[in-house]
Coordinates of C-alpha atoms and ligand atoms in Angstrom, one line a residue:
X7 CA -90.0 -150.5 176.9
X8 CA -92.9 -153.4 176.9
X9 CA -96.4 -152.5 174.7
X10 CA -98.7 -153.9 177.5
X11 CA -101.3 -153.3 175.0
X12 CA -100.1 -155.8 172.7
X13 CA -101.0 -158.5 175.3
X14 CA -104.4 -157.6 175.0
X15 CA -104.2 -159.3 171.7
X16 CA -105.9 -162.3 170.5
X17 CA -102.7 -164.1 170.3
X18 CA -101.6 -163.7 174.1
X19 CA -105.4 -164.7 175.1
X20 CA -105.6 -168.3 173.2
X21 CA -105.1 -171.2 175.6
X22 CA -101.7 -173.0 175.9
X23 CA -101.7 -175.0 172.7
X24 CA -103.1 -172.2 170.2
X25 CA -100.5 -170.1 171.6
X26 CA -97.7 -173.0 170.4
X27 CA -99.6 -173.6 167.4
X28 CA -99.9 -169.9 166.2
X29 CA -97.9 -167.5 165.2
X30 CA -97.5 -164.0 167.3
X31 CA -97.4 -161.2 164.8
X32 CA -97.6 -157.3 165.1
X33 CA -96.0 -155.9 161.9
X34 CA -96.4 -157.4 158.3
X35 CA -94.4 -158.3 155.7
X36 CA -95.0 -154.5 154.2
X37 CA -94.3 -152.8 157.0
X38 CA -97.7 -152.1 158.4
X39 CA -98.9 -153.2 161.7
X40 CA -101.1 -155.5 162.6
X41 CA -103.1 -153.8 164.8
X42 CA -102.3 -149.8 165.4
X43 CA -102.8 -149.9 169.2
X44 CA -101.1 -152.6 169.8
X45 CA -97.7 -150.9 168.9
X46 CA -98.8 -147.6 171.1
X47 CA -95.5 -149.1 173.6
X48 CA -93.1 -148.5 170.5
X49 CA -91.8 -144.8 170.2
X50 CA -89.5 -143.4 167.8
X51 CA -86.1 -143.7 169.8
X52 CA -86.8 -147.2 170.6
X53 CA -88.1 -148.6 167.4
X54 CA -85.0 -146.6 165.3
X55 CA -82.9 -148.0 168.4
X56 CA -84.0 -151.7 167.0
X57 CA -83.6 -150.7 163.8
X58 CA -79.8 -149.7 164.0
X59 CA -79.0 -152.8 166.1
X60 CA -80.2 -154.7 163.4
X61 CA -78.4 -152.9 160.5
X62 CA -75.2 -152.8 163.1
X63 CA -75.0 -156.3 162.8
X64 CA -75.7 -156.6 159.1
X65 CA -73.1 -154.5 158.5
X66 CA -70.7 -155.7 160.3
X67 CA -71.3 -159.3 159.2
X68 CA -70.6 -158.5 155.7
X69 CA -67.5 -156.8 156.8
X70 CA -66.4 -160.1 158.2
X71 CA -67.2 -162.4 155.8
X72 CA -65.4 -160.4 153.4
X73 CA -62.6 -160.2 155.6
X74 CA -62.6 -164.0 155.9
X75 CA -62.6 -164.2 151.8
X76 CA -59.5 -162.2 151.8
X77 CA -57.9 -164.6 154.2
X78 CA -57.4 -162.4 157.2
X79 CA -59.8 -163.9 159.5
X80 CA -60.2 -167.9 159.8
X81 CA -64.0 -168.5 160.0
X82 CA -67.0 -166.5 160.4
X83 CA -70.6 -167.3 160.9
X84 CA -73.4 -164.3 160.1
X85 CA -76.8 -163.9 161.4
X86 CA -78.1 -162.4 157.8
X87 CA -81.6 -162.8 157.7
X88 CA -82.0 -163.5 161.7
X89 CA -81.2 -159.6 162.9
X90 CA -84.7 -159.1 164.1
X91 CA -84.5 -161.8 166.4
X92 CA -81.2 -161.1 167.8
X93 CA -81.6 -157.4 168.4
X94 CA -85.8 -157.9 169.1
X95 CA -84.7 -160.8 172.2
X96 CA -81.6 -158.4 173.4
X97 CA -83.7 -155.3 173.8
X98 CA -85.8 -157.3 176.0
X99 CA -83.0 -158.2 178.6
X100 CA -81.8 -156.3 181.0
X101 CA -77.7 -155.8 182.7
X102 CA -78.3 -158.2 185.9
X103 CA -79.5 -160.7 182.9
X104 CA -77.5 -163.6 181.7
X105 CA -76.8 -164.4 178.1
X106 CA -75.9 -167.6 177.0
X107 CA -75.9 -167.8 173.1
X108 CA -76.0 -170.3 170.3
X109 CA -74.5 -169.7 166.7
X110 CA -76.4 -166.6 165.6
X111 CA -76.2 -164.3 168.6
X112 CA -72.9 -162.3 168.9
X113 CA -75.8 -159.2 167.9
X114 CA -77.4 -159.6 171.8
X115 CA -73.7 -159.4 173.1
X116 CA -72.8 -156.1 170.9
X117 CA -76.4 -154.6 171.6
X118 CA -76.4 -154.8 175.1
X119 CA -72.3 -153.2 175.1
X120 CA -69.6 -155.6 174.1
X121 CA -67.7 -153.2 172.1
X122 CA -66.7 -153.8 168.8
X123 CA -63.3 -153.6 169.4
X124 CA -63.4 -156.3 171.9
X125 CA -65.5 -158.7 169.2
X126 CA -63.0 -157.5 166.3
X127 CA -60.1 -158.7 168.8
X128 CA -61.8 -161.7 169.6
X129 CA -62.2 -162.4 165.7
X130 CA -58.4 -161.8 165.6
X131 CA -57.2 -163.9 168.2
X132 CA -55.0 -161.0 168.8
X133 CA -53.3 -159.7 172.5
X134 CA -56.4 -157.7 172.8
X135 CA -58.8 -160.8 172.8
X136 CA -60.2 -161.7 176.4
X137 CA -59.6 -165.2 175.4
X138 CA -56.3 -164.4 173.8
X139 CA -57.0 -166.4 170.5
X140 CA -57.7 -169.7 172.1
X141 CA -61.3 -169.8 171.2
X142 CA -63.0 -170.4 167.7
X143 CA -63.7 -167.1 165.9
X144 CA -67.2 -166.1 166.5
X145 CA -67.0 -167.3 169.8
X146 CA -66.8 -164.4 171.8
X147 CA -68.2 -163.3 175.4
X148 CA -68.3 -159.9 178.0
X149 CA -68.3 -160.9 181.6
X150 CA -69.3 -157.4 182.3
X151 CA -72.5 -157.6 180.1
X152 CA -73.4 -161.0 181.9
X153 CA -72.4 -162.6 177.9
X154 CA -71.8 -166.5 178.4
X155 CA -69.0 -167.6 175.1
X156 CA -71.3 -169.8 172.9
X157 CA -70.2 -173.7 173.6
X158 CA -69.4 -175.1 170.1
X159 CA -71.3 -178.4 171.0
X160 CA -75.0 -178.0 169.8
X161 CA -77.8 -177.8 172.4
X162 CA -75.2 -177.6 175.0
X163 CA -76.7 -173.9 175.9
X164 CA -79.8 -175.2 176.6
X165 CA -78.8 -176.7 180.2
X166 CA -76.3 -174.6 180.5
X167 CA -79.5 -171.7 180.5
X168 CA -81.2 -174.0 182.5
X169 CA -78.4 -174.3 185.3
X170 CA -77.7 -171.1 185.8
X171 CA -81.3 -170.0 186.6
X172 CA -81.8 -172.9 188.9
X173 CA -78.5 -171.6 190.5
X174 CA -80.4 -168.1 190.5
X175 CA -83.1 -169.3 192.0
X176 CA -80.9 -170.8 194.8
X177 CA -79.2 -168.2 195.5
X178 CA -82.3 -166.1 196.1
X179 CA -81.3 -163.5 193.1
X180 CA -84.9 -161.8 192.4
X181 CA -85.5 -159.8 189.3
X182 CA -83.4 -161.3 186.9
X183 CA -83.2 -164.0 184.6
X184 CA -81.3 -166.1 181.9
X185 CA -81.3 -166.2 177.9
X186 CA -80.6 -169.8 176.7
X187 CA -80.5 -169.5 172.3
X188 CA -80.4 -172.5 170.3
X189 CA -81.2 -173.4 166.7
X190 CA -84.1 -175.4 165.3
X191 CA -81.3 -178.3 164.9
X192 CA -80.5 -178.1 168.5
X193 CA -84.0 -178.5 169.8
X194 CA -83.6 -182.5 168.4
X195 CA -80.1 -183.4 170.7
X196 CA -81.3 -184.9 174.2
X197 CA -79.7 -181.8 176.0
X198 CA -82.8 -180.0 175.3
X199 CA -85.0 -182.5 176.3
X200 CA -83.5 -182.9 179.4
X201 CA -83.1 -179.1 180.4
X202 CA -86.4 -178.4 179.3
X203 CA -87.9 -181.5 181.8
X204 CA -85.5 -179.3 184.6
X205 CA -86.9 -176.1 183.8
X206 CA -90.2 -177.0 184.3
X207 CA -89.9 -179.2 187.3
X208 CA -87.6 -176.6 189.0
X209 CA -89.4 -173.5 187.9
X210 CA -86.8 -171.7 187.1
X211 CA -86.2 -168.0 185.8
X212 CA -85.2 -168.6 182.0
X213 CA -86.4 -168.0 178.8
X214 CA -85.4 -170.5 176.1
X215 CA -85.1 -168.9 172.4
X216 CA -85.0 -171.1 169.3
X217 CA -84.4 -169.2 166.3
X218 CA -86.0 -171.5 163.8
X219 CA -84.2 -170.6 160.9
X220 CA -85.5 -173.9 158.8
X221 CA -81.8 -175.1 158.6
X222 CA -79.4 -177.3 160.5
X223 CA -76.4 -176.7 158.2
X224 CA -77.8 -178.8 155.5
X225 CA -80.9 -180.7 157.0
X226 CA -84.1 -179.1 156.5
X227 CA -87.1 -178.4 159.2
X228 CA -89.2 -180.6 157.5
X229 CA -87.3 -183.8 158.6
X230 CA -85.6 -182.2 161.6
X231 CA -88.8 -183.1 163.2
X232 CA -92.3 -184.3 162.8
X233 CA -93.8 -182.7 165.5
X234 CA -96.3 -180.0 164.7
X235 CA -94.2 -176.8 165.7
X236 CA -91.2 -176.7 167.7
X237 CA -92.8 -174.4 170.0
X238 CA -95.1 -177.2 171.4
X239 CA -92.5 -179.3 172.3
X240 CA -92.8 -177.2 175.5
X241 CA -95.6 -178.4 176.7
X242 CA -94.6 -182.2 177.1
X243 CA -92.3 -180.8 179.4
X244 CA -95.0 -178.4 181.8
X245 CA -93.6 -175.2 180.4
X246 CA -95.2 -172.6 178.6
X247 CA -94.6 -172.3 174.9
X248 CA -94.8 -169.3 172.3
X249 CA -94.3 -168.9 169.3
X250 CA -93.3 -165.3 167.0
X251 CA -92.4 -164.4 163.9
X252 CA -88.9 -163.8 164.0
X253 CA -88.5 -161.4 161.3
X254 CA -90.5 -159.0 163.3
X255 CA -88.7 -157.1 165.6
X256 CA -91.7 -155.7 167.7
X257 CA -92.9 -159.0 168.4
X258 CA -90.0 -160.5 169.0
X259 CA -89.4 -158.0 171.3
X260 CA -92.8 -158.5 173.1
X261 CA -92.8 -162.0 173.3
X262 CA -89.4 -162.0 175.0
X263 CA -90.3 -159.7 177.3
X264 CA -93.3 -161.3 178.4
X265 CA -91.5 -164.3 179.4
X266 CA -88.5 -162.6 181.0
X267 CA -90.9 -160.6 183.0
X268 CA -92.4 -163.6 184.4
X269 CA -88.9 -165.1 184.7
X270 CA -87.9 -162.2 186.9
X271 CA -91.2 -162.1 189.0
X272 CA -90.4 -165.8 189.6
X273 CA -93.2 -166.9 187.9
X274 CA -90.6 -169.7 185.8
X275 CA -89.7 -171.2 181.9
X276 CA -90.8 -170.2 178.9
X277 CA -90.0 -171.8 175.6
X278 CA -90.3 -169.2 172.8
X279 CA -90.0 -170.3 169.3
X280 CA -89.0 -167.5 166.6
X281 CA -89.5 -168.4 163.2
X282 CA -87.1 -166.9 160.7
X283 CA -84.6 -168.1 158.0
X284 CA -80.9 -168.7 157.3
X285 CA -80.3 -166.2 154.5
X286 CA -77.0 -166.7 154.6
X287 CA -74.5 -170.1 154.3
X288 CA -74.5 -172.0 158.0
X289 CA -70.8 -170.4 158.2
X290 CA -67.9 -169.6 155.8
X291 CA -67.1 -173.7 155.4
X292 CA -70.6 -174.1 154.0
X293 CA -71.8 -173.8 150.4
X294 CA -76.1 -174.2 150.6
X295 CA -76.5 -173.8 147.1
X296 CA -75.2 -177.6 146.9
X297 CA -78.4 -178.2 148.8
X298 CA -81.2 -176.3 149.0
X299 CA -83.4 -174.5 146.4
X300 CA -81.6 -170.8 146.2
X301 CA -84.7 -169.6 144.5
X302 CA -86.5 -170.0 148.0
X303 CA -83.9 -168.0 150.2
X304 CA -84.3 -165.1 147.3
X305 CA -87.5 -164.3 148.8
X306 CA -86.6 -164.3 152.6
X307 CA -83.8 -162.3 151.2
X308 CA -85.5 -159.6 149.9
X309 CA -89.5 -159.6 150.5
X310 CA -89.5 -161.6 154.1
X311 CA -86.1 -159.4 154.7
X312 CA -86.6 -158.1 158.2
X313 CA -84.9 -154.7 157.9
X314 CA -86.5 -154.1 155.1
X315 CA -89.8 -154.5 156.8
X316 CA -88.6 -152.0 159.6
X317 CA -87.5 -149.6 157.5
X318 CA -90.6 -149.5 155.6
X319 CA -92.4 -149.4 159.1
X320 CA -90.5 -146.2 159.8
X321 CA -90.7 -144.5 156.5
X322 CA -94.4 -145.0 156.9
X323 CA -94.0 -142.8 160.0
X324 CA -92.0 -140.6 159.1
X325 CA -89.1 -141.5 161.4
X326 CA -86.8 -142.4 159.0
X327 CA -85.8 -140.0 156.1
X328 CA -85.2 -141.1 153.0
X329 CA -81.6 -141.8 152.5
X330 CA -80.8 -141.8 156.2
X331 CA -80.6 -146.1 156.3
X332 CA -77.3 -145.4 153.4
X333 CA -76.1 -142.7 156.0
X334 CA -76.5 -145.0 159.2
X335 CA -74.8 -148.1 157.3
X336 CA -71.7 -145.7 156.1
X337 CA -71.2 -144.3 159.7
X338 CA -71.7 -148.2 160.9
X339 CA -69.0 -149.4 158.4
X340 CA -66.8 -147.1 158.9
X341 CA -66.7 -147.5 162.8
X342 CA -66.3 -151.1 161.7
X343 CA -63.4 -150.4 159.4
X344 CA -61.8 -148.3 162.3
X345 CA -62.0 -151.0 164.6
X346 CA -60.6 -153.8 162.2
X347 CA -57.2 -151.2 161.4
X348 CA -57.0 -151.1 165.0
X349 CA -57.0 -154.7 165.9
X350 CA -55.1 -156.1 163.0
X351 CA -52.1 -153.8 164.3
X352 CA -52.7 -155.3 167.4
X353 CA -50.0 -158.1 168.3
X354 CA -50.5 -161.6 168.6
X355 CA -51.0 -163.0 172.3
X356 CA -47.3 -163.8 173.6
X357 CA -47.0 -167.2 172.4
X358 CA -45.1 -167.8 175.6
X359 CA -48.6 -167.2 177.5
X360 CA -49.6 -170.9 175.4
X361 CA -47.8 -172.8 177.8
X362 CA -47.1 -170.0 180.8
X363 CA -50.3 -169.8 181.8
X364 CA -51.0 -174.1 182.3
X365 CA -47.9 -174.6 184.0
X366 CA -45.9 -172.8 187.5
X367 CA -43.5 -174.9 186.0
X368 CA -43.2 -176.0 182.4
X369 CA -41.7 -179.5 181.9
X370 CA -38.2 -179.6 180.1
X371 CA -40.0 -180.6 176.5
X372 CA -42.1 -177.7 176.6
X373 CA -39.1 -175.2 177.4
X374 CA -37.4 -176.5 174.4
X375 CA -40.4 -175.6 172.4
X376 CA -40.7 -172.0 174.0
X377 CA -36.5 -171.5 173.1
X378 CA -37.4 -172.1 169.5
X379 CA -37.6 -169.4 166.6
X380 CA -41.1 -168.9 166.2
X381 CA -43.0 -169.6 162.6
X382 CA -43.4 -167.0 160.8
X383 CA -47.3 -165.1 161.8
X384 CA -49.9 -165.9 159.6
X385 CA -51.0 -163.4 156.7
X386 CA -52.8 -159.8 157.6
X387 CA -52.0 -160.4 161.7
X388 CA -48.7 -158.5 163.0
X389 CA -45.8 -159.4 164.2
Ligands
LIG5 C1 -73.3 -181.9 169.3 C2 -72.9 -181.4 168.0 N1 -73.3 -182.1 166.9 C3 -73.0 -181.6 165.7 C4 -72.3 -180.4 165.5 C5 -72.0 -179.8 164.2 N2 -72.9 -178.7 163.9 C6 -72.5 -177.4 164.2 S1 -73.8 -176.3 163.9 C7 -74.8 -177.6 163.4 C8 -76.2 -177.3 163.0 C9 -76.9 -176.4 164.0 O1 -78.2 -176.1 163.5 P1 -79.2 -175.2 164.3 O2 -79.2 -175.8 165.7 O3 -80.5 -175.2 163.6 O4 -78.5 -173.8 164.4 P2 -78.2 -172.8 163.2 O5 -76.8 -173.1 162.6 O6 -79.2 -173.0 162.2 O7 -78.2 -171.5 163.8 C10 -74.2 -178.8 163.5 C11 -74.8 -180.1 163.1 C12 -71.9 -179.7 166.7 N3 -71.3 -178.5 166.7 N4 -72.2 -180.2 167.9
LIG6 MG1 -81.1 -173.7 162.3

């Protein structure tokens, strides 16, 4: 579902560095779009489709973070404020895709399948966990669904992206492409710099996403860098550079898709820079109102709040009856609580597997270990 209309706005005509410079927009802050016939792409299904990806993951965030308060889950990390680029960018790939995210984008894993059970288990770092509790919560990945686990390093996705489309391109795959996500912090390590320098000397099939959410933990965009915008950083480097407003899900959605449809056709890079905000602390460790002005996120939180701007979209068309977001959120949260009863009756991994599955043959200090009584589990995971 691509509006091709919407490239016959201004935006998409302006030459390389306006395009960097300026900001791609198709729905205001009110809910009302930009220009009418540029959404002509978006029907019902698709835009209340984008709409309950985006309230799937806001749900299910605040399930975790409260889960994490109660002390049964270790860490979390929430995308509140950010759904409209997560759900807006997945919508825009496609199965043969690859995915490799950053912090914020667990939402493109869940919207293009991961089940919830298989990220609750992951959460868990129960038996059920693909990774059987070996990664960091908030970590998780999907072979199936082509959904790379998120390195912890930042800006290590970057060539990561970057390397797998080269090794795409090598391989002769035609019509698909790779995600790399990163944060606006992560556009400053030399890992970017150096991948971006690859894509555009190789050409290959990717699409970079920053999700500029004006925060690196605690270090503000203003002295993250000088330059201009992050999107023109692309240039230097020979590869095209956008630039969206990331709390609008339709143009996230279009400017992703324009560069993954070039990716595919073989037509190379694109760096895309989506500019949103951290609603929300950097992660459960993290307290922002020790350093930033609160009064500031109030407004992202409620006016700039990109469900709230969809939701008004739809009302406005009549594709969303009043009441119905309360109903969608209950039937999310309760498929949420489902999954969480589930998993935290689900075992731990068999501790034996720690040291079973490194060695054929464990050496004699490690059998000692494995003859031990084991500690007791840790509160709210079963025995
Ligand atoms: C190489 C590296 N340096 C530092 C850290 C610690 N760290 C984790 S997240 C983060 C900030 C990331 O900010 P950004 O890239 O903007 O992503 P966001 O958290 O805003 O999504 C830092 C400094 C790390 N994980 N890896
Ligand atoms: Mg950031």
């Amino acid at each position: 579902m691509v509006s091709a209309k919407a490239r016959t706005m201004s935006y998409f005509d302006g030459d390389a560095e306006t395009k960097a410079r300026g900001l791609f927009q198709l729905l205001r802050e009110d809910g009302t779009p930009v220009d009418e016939a540029a959404l002509a792409g978006f029907d019902r299904a698709f835009a209340r489709r984008l709409f309950e990806g985006m309230l799937r993951i806001r749900v299910t965030d605040a399930r975790m973070i409260a889960l994490q308060r109660q002390g049964r889950i270790s860490f979390y990390g929430e995308a509140m404020g950010q759904e409209a680029a997560v759900v807006g960018s997945a919508a825009a790939s496609k199965p043969d895709d690859w995915i490799v995210p950053a912090l914020r984008e667990a939402g493109v894993g869940l919207f293009r399948g991961m089940t919830l059970d298989s990220y609750i288990a992951q959460i868990y770092g129960n038996a059920a966990d693909i990774s059987k509790g070996r990664q960091m919560p908030c970590h998780p990945c999907d072979a199936d669904r082509h959904y790379v686990v998120m390195s912890s390093c930042v800006s290590t996705q970057v060539p990561h992206a970057v390397g797998i489309a080269m090794a795409m391109k090598i391989k002769g795959d035609k019509g698909a492409c790779c995600f790399g996500y990163m944060g606006d912090g992560g556009t400053s390590e030399g890992d970017f710099h150096v991948s971006l320098n690859f894509a555009g000397v190789t050409k290959a099939p990717v699409v970079l996403i920053c999700q500029n959410n004006q925060w690196a933990i605690s270090t503000p965009g203003t002295i993250q860098t000088a330059s201009e915008t992050i999107a023109i950083k692309g240039l230097g480097y020979g590869v095209e550079a956008l630039r969206a407003d990331g709390n609008d899900v339709f143009a996230v959605h279009e400017v992703v898709s324009y560069a993954a449809e070039k990716a595919r056709r073989g037509d190379g890079p694109t760096f895309i820079e989506l500019l949103t905000y951290r609603v929300s602390a950097h992660s459960t460790s993290d307290d922002p109102s020790r350093y930033r002005d609160e009064s500031v996120t109030e407004v992202w939180r409620s006016q700039k709040d990109p469900l709230r701007r969809m939701e008004l979209f739809l009302n406005k068309r009549g594709w969303l009856a009043a009441g119905e977001r309360e109903a969608l959120a209950s039937e999310i949260e309760h498929q949420v609580r489902d999954c969480i009863a589930r998993q935290e009756a689900t075992p731990l991994p068999p501790r034996e597997s720690l040291i079973e599955d490194v060695y054929e043959t464990p050496p004699w200090h490690l059998r000692e270990q494995l003859a031990q009584t084991p500690p007791a589990p840790p509160p709210g995971h079963a025995k």
